[in-house]
Coordinates of C-alpha atoms in Angstrom, one line a residue:
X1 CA 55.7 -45.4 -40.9
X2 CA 56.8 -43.7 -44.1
X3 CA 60.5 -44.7 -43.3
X4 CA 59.2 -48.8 -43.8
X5 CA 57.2 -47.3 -47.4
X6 CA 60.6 -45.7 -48.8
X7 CA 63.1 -48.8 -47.5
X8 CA 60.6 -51.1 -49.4
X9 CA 61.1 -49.4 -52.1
X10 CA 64.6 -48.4 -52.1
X11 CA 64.2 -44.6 -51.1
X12 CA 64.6 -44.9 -47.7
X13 CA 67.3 -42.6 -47.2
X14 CA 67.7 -41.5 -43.8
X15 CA 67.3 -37.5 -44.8
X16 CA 64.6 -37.8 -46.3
X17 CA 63.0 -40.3 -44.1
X18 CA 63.3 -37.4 -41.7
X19 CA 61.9 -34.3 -43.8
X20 CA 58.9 -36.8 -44.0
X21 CA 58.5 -36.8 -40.5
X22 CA 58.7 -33.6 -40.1
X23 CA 56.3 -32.3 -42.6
X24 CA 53.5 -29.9 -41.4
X25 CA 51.1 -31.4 -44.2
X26 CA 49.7 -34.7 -43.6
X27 CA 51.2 -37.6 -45.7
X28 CA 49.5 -41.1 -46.5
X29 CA 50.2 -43.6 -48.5
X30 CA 48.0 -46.4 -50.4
X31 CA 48.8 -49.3 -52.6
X32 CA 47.3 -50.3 -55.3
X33 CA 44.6 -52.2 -53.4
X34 CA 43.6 -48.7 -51.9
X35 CA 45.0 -50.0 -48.4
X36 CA 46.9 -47.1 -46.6
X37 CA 50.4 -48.6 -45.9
X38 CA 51.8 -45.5 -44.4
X39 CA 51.5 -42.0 -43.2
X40 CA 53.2 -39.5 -40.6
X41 CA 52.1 -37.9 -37.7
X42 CA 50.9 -34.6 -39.2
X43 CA 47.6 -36.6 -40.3
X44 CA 46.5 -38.0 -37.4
X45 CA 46.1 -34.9 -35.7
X46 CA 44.9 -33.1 -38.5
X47 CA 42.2 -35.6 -38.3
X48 CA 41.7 -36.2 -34.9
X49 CA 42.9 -39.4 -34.3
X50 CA 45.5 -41.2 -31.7
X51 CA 48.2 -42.6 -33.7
X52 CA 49.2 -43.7 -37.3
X53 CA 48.0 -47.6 -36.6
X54 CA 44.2 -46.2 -36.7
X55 CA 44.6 -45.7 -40.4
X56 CA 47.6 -48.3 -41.4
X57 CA 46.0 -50.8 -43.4
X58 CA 42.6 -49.2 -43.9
X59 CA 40.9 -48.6 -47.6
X60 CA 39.0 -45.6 -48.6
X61 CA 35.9 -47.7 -48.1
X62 CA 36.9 -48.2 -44.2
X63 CA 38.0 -44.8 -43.8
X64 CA 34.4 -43.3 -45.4
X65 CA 33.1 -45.4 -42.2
X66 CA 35.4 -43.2 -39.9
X67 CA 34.6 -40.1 -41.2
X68 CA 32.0 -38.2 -42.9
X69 CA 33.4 -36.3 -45.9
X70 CA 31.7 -33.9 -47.5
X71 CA 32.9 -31.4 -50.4
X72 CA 32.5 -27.5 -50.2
X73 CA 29.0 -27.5 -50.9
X74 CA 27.4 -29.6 -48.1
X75 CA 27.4 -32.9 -50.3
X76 CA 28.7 -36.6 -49.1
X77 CA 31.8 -37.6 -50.9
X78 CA 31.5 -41.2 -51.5
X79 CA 35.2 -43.5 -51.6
X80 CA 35.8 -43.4 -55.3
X81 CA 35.3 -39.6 -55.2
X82 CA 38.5 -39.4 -53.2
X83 CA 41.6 -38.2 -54.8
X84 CA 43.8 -41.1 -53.5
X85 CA 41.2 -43.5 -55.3
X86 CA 41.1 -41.7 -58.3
X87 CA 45.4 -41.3 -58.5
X88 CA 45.5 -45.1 -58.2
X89 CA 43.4 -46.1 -61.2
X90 CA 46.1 -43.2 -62.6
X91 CA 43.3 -40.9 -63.3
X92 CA 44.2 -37.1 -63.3
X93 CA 43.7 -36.0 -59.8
X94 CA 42.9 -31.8 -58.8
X95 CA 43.2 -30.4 -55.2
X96 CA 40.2 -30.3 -53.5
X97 CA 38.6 -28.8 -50.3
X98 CA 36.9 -31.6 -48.1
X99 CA 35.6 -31.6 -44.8
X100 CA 36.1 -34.4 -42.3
X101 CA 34.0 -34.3 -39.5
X102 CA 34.7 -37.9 -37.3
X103 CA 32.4 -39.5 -36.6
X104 CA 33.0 -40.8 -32.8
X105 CA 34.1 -37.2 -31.8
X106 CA 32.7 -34.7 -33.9
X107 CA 35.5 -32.8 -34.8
X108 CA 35.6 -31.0 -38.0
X109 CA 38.6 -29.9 -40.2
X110 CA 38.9 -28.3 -43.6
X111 CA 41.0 -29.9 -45.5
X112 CA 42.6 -29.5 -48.8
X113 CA 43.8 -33.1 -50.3
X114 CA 45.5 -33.6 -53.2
X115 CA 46.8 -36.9 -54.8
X116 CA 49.7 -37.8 -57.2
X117 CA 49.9 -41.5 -58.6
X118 CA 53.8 -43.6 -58.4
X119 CA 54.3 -45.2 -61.2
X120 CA 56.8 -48.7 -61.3
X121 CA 59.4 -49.7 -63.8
X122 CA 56.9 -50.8 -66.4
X123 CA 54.5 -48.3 -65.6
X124 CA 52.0 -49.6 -63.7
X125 CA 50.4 -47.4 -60.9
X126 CA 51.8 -49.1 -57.5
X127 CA 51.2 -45.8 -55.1
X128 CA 49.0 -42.9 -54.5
X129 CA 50.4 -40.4 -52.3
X130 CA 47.6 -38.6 -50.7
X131 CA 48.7 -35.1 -49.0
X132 CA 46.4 -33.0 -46.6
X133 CA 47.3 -29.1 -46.0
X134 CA 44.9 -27.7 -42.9
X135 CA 42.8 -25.0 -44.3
X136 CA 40.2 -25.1 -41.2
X137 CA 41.4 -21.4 -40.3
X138 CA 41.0 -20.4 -44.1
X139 CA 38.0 -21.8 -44.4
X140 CA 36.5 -19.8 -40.9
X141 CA 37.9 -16.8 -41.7
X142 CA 35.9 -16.9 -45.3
X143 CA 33.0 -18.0 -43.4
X144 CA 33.1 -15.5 -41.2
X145 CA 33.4 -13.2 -43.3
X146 CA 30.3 -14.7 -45.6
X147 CA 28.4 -13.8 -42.7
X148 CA 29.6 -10.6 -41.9
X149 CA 28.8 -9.7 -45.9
X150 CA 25.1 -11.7 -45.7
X151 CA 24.7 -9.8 -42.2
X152 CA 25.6 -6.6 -43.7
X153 CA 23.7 -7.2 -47.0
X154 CA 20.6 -7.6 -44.6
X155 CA 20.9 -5.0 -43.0
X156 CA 21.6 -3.0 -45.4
X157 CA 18.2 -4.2 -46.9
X158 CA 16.0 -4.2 -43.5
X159 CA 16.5 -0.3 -42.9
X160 CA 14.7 2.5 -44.4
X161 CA 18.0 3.8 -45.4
X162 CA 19.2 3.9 -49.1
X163 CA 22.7 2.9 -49.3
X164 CA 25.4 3.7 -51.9
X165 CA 28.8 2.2 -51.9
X166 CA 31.4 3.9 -54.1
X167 CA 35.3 3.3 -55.0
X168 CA 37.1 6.8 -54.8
X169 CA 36.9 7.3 -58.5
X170 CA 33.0 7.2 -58.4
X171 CA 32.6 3.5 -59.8
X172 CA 29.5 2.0 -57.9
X173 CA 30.1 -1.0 -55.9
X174 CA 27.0 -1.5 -54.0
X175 CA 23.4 -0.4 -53.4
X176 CA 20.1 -1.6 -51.4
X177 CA 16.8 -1.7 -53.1
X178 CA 15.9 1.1 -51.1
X179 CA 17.6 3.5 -53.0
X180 CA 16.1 2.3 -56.0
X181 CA 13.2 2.8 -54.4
X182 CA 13.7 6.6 -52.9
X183 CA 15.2 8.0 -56.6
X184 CA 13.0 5.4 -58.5
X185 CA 15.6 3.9 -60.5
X186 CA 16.0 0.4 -62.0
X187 CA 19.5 -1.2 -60.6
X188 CA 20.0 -4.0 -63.3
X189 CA 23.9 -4.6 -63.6
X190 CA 26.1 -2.5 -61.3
X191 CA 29.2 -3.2 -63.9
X192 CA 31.0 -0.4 -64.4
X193 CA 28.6 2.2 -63.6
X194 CA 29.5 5.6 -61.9
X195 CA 27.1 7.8 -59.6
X196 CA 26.4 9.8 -62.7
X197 CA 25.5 6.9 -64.6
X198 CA 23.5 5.3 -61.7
X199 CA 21.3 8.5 -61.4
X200 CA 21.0 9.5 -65.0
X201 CA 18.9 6.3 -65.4
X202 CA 16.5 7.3 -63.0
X203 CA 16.3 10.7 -64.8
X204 CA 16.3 13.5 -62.0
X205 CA 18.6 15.4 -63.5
X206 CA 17.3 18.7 -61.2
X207 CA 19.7 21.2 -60.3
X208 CA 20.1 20.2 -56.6
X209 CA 21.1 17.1 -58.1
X210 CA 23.7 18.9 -60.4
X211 CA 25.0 20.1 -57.0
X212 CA 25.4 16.6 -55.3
X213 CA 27.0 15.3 -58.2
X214 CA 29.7 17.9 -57.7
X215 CA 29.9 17.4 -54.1
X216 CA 30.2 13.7 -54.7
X217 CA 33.4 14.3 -57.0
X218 CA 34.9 16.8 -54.9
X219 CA 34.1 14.6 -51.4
X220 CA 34.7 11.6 -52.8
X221 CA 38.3 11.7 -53.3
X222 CA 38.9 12.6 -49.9
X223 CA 40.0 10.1 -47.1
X224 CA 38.7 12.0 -44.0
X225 CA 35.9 14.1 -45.4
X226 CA 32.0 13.8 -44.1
X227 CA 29.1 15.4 -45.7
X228 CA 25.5 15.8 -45.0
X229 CA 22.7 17.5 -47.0
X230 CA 19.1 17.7 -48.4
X231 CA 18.4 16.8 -52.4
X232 CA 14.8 18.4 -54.2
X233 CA 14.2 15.0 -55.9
X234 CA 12.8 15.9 -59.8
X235 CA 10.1 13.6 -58.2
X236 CA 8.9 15.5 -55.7
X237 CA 10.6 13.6 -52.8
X238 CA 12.8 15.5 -50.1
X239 CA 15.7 13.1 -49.5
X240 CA 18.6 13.8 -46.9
X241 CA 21.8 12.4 -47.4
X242 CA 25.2 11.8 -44.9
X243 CA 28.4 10.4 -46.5
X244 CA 31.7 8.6 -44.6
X245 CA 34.7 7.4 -45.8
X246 CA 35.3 3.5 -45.3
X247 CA 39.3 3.5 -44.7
X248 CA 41.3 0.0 -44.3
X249 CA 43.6 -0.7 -41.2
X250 CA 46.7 1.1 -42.9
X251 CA 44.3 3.8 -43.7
X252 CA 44.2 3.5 -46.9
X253 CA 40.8 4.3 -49.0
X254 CA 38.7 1.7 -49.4
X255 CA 35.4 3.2 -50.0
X256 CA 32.5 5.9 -49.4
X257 CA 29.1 5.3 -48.0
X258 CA 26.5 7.1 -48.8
X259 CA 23.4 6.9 -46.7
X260 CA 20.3 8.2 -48.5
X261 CA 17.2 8.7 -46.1
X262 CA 13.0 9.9 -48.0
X263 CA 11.8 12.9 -45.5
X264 CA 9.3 13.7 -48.0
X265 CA 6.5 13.1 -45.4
X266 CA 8.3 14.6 -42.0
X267 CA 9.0 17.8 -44.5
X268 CA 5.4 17.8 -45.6
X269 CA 4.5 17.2 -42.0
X270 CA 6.4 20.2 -40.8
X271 CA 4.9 22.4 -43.6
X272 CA 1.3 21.2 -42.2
X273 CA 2.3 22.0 -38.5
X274 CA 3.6 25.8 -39.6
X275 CA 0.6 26.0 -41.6
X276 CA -1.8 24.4 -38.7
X277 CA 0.0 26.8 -36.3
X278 CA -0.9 29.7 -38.6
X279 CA -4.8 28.8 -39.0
X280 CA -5.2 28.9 -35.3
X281 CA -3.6 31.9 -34.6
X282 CA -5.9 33.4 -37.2
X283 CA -8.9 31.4 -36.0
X284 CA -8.4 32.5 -32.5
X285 CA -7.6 36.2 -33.3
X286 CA -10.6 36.5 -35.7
X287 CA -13.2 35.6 -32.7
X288 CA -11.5 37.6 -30.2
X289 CA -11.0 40.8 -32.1
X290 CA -15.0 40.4 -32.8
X291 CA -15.7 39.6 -28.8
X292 CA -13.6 42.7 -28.1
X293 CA -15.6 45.0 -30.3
X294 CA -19.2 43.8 -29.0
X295 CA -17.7 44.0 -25.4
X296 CA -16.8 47.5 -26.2
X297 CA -20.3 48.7 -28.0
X298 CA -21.9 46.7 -24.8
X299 CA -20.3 48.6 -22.5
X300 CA -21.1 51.7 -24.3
X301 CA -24.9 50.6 -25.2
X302 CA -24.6 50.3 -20.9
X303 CA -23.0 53.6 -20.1
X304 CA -25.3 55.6 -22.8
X305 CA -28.5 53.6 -20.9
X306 CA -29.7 51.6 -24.4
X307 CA -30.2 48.3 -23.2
X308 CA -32.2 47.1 -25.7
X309 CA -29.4 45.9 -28.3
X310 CA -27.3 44.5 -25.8
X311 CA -29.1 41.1 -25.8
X312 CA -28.2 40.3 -29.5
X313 CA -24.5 41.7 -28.9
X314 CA -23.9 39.1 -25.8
X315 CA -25.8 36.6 -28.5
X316 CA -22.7 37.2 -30.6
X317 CA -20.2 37.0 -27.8
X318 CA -21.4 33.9 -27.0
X319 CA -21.4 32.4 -30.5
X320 CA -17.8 34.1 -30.8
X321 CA -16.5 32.6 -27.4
X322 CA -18.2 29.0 -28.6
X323 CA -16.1 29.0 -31.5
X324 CA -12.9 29.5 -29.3
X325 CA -14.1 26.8 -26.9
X326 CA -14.6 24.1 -29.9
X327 CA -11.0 25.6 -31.2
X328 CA -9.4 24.7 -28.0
X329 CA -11.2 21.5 -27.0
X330 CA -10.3 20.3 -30.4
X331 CA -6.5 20.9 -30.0
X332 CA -7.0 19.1 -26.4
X333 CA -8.0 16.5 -27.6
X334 CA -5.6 16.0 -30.7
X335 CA -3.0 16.2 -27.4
X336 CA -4.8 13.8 -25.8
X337 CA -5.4 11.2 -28.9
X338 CA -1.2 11.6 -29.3
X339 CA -0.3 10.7 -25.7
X340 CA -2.7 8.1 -25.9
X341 CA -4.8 9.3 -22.8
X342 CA -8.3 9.9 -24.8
X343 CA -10.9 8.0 -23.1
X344 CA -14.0 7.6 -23.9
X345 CA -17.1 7.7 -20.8
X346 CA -19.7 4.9 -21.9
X347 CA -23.5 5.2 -20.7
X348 CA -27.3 4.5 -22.0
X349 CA -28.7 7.2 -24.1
X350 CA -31.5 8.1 -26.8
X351 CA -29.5 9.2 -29.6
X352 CA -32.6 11.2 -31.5
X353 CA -33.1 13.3 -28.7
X354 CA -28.9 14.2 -28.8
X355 CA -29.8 14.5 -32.9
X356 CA -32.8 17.0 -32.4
X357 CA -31.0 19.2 -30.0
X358 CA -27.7 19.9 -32.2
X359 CA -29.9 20.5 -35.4
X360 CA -32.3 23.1 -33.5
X361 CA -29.2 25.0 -32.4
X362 CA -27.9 24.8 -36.2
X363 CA -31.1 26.3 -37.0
X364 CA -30.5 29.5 -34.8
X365 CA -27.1 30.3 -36.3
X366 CA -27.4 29.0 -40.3
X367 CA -29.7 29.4 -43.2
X368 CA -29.3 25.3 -44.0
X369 CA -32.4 23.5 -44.1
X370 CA -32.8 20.4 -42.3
X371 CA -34.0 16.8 -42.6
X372 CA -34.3 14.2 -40.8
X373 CA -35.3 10.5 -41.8
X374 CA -35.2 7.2 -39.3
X375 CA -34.9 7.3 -35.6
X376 CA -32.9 4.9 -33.5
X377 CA -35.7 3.4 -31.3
X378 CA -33.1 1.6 -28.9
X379 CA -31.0 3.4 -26.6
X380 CA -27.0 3.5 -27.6
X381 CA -24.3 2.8 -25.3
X382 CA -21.6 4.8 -26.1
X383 CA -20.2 8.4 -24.8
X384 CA -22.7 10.6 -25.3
X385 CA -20.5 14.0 -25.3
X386 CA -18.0 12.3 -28.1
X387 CA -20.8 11.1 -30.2
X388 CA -22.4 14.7 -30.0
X389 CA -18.9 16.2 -31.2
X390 CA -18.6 13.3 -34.2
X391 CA -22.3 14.6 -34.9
X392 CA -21.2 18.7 -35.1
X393 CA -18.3 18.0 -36.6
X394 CA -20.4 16.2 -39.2
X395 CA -22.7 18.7 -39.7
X396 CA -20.6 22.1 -39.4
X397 CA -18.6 20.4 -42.3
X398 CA -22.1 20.0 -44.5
X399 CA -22.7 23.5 -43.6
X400 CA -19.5 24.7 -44.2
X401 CA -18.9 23.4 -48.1
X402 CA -22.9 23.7 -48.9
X403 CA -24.3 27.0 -50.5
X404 CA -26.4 28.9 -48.2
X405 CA -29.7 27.8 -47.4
X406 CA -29.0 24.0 -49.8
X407 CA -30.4 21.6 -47.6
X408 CA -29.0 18.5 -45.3
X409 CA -30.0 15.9 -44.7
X410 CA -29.6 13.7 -41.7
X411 CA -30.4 9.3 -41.8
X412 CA -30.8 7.2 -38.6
X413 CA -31.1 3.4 -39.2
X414 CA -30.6 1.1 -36.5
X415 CA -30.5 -2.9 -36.7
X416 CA -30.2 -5.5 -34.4
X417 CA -26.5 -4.9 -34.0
X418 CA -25.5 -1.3 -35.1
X419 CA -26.6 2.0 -35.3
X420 CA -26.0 4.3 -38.3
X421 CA -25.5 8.0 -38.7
X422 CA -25.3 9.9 -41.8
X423 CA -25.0 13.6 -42.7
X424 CA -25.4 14.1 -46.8
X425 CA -24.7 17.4 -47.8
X426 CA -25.3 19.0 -51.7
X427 CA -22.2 21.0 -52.0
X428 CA -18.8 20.6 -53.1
X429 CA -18.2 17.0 -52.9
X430 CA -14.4 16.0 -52.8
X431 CA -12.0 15.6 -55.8
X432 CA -10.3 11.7 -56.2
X433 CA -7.1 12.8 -55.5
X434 CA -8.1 13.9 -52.2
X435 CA -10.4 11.0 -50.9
X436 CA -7.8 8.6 -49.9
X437 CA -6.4 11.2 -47.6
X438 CA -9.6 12.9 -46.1
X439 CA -9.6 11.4 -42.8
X440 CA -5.5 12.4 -42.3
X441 CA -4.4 14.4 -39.6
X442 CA -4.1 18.1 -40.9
X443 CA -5.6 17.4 -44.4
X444 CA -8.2 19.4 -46.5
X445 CA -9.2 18.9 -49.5
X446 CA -7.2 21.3 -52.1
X447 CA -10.0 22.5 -53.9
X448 CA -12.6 24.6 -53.4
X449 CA -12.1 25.3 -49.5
X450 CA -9.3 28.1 -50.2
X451 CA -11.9 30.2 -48.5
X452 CA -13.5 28.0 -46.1
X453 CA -12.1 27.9 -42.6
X454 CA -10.8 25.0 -40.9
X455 CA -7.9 23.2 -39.7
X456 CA -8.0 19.8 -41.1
X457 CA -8.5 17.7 -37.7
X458 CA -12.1 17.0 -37.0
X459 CA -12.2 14.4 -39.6
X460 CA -9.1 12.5 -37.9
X461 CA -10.9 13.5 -34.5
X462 CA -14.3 12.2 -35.5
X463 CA -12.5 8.9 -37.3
X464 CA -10.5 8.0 -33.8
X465 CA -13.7 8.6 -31.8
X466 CA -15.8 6.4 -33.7
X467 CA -12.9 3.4 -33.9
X468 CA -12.8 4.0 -30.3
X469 CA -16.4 2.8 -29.7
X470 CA -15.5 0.1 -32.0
X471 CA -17.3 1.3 -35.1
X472 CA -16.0 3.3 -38.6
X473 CA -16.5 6.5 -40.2
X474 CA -17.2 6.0 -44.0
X475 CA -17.5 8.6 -46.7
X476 CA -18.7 8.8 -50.0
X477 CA -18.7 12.0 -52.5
X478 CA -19.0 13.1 -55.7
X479 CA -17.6 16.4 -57.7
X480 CA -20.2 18.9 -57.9
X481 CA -23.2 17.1 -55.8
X482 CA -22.1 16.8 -52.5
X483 CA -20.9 14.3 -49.7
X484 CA -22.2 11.5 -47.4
X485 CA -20.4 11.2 -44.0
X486 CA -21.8 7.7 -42.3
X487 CA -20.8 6.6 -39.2
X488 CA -21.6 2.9 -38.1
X489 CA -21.3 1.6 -34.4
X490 CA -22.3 -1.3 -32.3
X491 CA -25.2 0.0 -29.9
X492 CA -24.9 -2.8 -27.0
X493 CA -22.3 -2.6 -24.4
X494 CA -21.5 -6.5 -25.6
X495 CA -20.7 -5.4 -28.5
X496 CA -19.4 -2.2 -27.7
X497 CA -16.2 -2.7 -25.7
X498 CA -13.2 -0.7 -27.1
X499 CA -13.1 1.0 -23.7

């Protein structure tokens, strides 16, 4: 024991023989050999071992064999990394964090060792005193909270949330790339930097901005206060914010959150719903005002006797009431293609004949002239009433952004595996800036049909039909000579099996 290294050396007084022994850090001793000659109790269970003979007269090579070591960093420590080794070759020795893991049980310890060299009469190095303080509950804790902050930072990066962490006098401690991302800002160094100076980079000064800067001064400083609003981005986004305070145990300020979320799409959204909303109750007032009034002259024409009118009045009723019909079936089936219950009836038909009989009743009600090229000489299998309503929807948009009496023209090519329909119109075409979005639910394109009717969902109807027989809707245009709609689906029922 340490009381046999001090009475060797003429130390061994009996007080401090006992401080040794009852020492909470772990004491060995090593000669100049490197054998460990001594060392208290405190060591051997702060390394997981029985007794002090398990180490007594072991070098740093043997006890390497025992253990594994490794540093802070993951790496082995080899023998003559150890500072015991290094204090008796009297080299200058620093504390240092190791980690013994043993190798018979598997128990691991933090430990931080330090080593101080005893020098003799002559000075000669005779002793290195090796001393091991338990940091395992240090070490856990900062590990633990390592994870928490990598956990946190991850999080903080999965969600669609922009994040903004500030001290109460407005200095930036933290943000997520999505924020950089929602004000389109570059976040380089954070150092230093206030909310003013994080948001002036990004340039959106706007005066909503002007106002959250305000609110972010006067909220800020507050412990309890919460906050919640909606920012006009100088970039055309819609961004809503919610702010926290982040308060320590004692309750003391430790910092705000702000939680930045982009709406610019749900607002949008919302704006195209009011403004859907608005079209059909225009569409649908428009054709029953007009089936009111024919009802009216009818009845009259019928009470007065003249009968011979009253066949091209009920004409127009009808065409009035069809227009209500394909209003309504079109908003049942948007319901339907959102609850997920659109289905699709599959059977054998001759598509030309289906072609024929929508353009003759287009030739009854327009001034369009027609054309017709190819014929599909197999029989499709597909639904014959959805096909028909891709086909109208095709067409009535031709006729719709055409001039009066322009001609269309309709292609039917059929191969071994597909069948193609295309409608080619020489009217408005659609601008670039509208293309990528055409076949969007609710979308029109911004030019040129301010006084064409329509609701923006046949398109996105027509699109989810055709992918739903396992085919796609393409489109080409140009400004100022017209469009090409072309759909393109499999005509076997091998091939055909979205259903």
């Amino acid at each position: 024991m340490l009381g046999n290294f001090f009475k060797r050396d003429k130390w061994g007084k009996r007080n401090i023989e006992k401080l040794f022994h009852f020492l909470n850090e772990g004491i060995v001793v090593q000669d100049k050999s490197g054998k460990i000659v001594d060392a208290n109790e405190a060591v051997v269970k702060l390394i997981g071992l029985k007794n002090t003979q398990e180490l007594i007269k072991l070098t740093s090579r043997e006890v390497i064999k025992k253990f594994k070591i490794t540093n802070e960093q993951g790496r082995l420590i080899s023998w003559n990394q150890l500072p015991g080794t290094k204090a008796i070759k009297g080299k200058r020795v620093s504390a240092v964090v190791l980690r013994f893991t043993n190798s018979k049980t598997g128990l691991n310890r933090w430990v931080d060792v330090n080593a101080s060299s005893v020098y003799n009469s002559f000075g000669k190095v005779v002793y290195a005193i090796n001393i091991f303080r338990d940091v395992t509950d240090k070490k856990q804790k900062e590990q633990d909270t390592l994870f928490t902050n990598q956990l946190l930072q991850a999080q903080g990066e999965a969600t669609t949330q922009g994040i903004l962490a500030v001290t109460q006098n407005q200095k930036v401690i933290y943000v997520n790339s999505r924020l950089s991302q929602i004000f389109d800002i570059t976040i380089n160094h954070l150092g230093g930097k206030t909310v003013k100076d994080l948001f002036y980079v990004g340039h959106i000064l706007t005066l909503d901005y002007q106002k959250f800067i305000v609110k972010a001064l006067i909220v800020g400083k507050s412990k309890t206060r919460k906050a919640k609003g909606t920012l006009n981005i100088k970039n055309g986004k819609i961004v809503t914010y919610y702010t926290v305070p982040v308060l320590g145990v004692d309750k003391s300020f430790l910092a705000r959150l702000w939680f930045f979320e982009d709406k610019t799409s749900e607002f949008k959204l919302e704006r195209q719903r009011e403004a859907f909303i608005g079209m059909v109750t225009h569409e649908l007032r428009n054709p029953l005002t007009t089936v009111r009034g024919y009802a009216e002259v009818v009845k009259n024409q019928i009470d007065k006797g003249q009968l011979s009118k009253v066949d091209s009045y009920l004409s127009r009723i009808i065409q009035q009431t069809d227009k209500v019909t394909e209003l309504v079936n079109d908003l049942l089936d948007l319901s339907q293609i959102r609850t997920g219950t659109l289905k699709l009836t599959k059977e054998d038909f001759d598509l030309d004949k289906l072609i024929n009989n929508v353009v003759e009743d287009y030739k009854r009600i327009t001034t369009n002239k027609f054309h017709k090229a190819g014929s599909a000489k197999k029989t499709i299998y597909a639904d014959r009433s959805r096909i028909r309503q891709v086909i109208v929807n095709l067409i009535s948009n031709a006729i719709k952004y055409s001039p009066a009496g322009s001609h269309i023209n309709i292609a039917v090519k059929q191969n071994k595996d597909t069948t193609s329909v295309s409608v080619k119109d020489v009217g408005f075409g659609i601008f670039e800036d509208d293309k990528q979005r055409i076949f969007e639910l609710y979308v029109r394109g911004k030019k040129n049909t301010k006084n064409t009717p329509g609701f923006g969902i046949g398109l996105f109807i027509s699109q989810i039909i055709v992918k739903g027989h396992g085919g796609k809707l393409l489109m080409e245009s140009k400004v100022g000579k017209g469009s090409t709609f072309t759909f393109i689906i499999p005509h076997n029922k091998n091939q055909n099996r979205k259903d």
